[in-house]
Coordinates of C-alpha atoms in Angstrom, one line a residue:
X1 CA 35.0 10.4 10.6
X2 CA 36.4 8.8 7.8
X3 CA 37.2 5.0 8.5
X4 CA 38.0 3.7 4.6
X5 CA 39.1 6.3 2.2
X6 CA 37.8 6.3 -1.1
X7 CA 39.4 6.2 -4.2
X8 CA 37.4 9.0 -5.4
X9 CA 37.9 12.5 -4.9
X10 CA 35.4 14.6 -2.2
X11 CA 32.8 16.2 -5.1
X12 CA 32.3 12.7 -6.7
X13 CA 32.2 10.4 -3.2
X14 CA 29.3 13.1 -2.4
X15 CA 27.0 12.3 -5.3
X16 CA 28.1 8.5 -5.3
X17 CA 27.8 9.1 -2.2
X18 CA 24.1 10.8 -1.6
X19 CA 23.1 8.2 -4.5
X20 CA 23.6 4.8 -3.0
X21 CA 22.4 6.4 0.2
X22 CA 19.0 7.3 -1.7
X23 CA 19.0 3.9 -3.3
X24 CA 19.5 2.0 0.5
X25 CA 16.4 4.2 1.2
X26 CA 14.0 3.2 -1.5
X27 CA 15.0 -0.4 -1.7
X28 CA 14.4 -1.0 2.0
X29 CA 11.0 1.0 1.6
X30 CA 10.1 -1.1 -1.6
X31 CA 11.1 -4.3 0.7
X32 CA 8.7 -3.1 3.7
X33 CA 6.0 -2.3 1.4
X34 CA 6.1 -5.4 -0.8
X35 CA 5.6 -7.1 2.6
X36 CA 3.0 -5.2 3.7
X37 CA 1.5 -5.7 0.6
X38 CA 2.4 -9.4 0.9
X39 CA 0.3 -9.5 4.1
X40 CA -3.0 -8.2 3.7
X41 CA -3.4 -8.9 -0.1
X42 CA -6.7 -10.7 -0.2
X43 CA -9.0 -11.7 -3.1
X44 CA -9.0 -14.4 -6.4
X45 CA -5.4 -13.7 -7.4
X46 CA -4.5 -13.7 -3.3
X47 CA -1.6 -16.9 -3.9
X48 CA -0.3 -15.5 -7.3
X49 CA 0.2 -12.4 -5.9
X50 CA 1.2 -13.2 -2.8
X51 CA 4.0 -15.5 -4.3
X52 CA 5.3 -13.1 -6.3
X53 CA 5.4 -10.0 -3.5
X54 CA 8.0 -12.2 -2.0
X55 CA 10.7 -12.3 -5.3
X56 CA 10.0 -8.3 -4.8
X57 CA 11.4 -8.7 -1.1
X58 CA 13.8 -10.6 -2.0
X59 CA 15.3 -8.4 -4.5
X60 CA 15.0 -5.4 -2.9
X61 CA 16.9 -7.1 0.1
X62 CA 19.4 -8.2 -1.2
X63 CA 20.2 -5.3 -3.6
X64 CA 20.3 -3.5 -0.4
X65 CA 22.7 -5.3 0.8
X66 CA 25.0 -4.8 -2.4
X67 CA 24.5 -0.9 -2.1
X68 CA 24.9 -0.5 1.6
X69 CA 28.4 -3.1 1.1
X70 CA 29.5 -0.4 -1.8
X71 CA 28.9 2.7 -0.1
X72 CA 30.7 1.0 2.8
X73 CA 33.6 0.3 0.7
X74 CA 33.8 3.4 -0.5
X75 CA 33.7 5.1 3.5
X76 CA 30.4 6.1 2.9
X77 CA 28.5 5.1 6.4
X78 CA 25.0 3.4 5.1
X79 CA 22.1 4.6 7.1
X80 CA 19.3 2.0 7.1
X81 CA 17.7 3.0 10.5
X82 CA 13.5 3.2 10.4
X83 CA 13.4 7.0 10.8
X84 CA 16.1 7.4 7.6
X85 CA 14.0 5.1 5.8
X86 CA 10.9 6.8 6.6
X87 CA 11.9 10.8 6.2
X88 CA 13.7 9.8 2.7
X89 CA 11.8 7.2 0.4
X90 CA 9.9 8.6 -2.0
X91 CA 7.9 5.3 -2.6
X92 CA 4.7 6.8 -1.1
X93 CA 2.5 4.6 1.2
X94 CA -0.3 2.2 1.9
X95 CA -3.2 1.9 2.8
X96 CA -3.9 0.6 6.5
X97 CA -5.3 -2.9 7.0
X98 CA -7.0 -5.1 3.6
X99 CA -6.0 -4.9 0.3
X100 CA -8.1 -6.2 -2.5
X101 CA -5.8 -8.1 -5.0
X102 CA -5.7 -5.3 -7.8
X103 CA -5.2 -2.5 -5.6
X104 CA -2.2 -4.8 -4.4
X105 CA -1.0 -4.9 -7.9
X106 CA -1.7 -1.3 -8.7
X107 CA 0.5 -0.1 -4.9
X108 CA 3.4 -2.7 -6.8
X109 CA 3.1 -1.2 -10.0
X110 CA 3.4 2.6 -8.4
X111 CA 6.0 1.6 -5.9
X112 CA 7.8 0.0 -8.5
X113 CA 7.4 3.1 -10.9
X114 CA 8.9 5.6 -8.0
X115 CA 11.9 3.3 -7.4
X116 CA 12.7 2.9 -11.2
X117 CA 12.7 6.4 -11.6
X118 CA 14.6 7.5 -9.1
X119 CA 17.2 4.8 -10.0
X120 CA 17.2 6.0 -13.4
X121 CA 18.4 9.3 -12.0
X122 CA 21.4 7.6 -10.0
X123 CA 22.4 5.9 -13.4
X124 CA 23.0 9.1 -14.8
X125 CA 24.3 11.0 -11.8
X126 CA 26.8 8.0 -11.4
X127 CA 28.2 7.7 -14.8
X128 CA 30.7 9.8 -14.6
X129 CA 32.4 10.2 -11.0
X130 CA 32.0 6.2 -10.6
X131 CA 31.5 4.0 -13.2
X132 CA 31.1 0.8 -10.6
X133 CA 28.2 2.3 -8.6
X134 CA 26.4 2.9 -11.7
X135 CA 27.2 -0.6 -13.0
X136 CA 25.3 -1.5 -9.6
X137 CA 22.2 0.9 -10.3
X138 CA 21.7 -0.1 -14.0
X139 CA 21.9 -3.9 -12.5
X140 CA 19.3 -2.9 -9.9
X141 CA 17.3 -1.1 -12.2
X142 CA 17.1 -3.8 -14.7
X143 CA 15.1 -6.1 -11.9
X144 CA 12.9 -3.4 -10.8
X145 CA 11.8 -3.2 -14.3
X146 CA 11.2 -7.1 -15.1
X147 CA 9.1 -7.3 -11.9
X148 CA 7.3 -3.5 -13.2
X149 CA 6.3 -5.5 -16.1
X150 CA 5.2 -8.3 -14.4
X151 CA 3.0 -6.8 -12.3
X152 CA 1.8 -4.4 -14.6
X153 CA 0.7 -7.3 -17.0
X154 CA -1.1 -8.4 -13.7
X155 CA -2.8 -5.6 -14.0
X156 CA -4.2 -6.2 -17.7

């Protein structure tokens, strides 16, 4: 059932389509893990870190919000639920309970890694069939790579 009718035609709302879908995924993973993360980091760099897990969540939210709104505008039904998020990120996992502060930083750095990469891929699968979603990735993808950095240089 289609409530809001694109402007695009069937082929190119299916991979706009699939791609902010894929994006909802991973960005609601990466905000659940930076969480995670942002709970049980422990050690000498525990406030740092812990500070900065939290401009992680906050992007990731609210560039959620901007893809699930687009897909929505184009009548593409966002799927969020747990079990979506869970059988579709491909951010990997954590470790249960502790995490020592560089392992924190090293789960960022991979997370963050997974997520730019798969963006990268909706960039270019975008670019033609819809110009504006891709606009939206190469935005999203631009943050994801300043707080790579960042927490790569963590890392150093």
């Amino acid at each position: 059932m289609y409530v809001v009718k694109s402007p695009l035609s069937d082929a190119d709302l299916k991979t706009v389509g699939e791609a902010l879908q894929g994006a909802l995924v991973d960005l609601i993973d990466l905000s659940l893990l930076a969480k995670q993360v942002h709970w049980n980091v422990v050690g000498s760099r525990f406030r740092s870190i812990h500070l900065q897990l939290d401009e992680v969540v906050a992007v990731a939210r609210a560039h959620s919000d901007t893809v699930a709104e687009r897909a929505s505008a184009l009548g593409v039904s966002p799927d969020g639920r747990a079990a979506t998020v869970a059988g579709g990120s491909g951010l990997g996992s954590l470790p249960e309970g502790w995490i020592k502060d560089a392992d924190a930083v090293g789960a960022l750095v991979s997370a963050l890694g997974a997520a730019i990469t798969r963006m990268r891929e909706r960039v270019a699968a975008t670019e033609r069939p819809d110009p504006v979603s891709q606009d939206i990735f190469i935005g999203i993808t631009a943050d994801l790579e300043k707080h790579h950095w960042m927490f790569q240089a963590e890392n150093v």
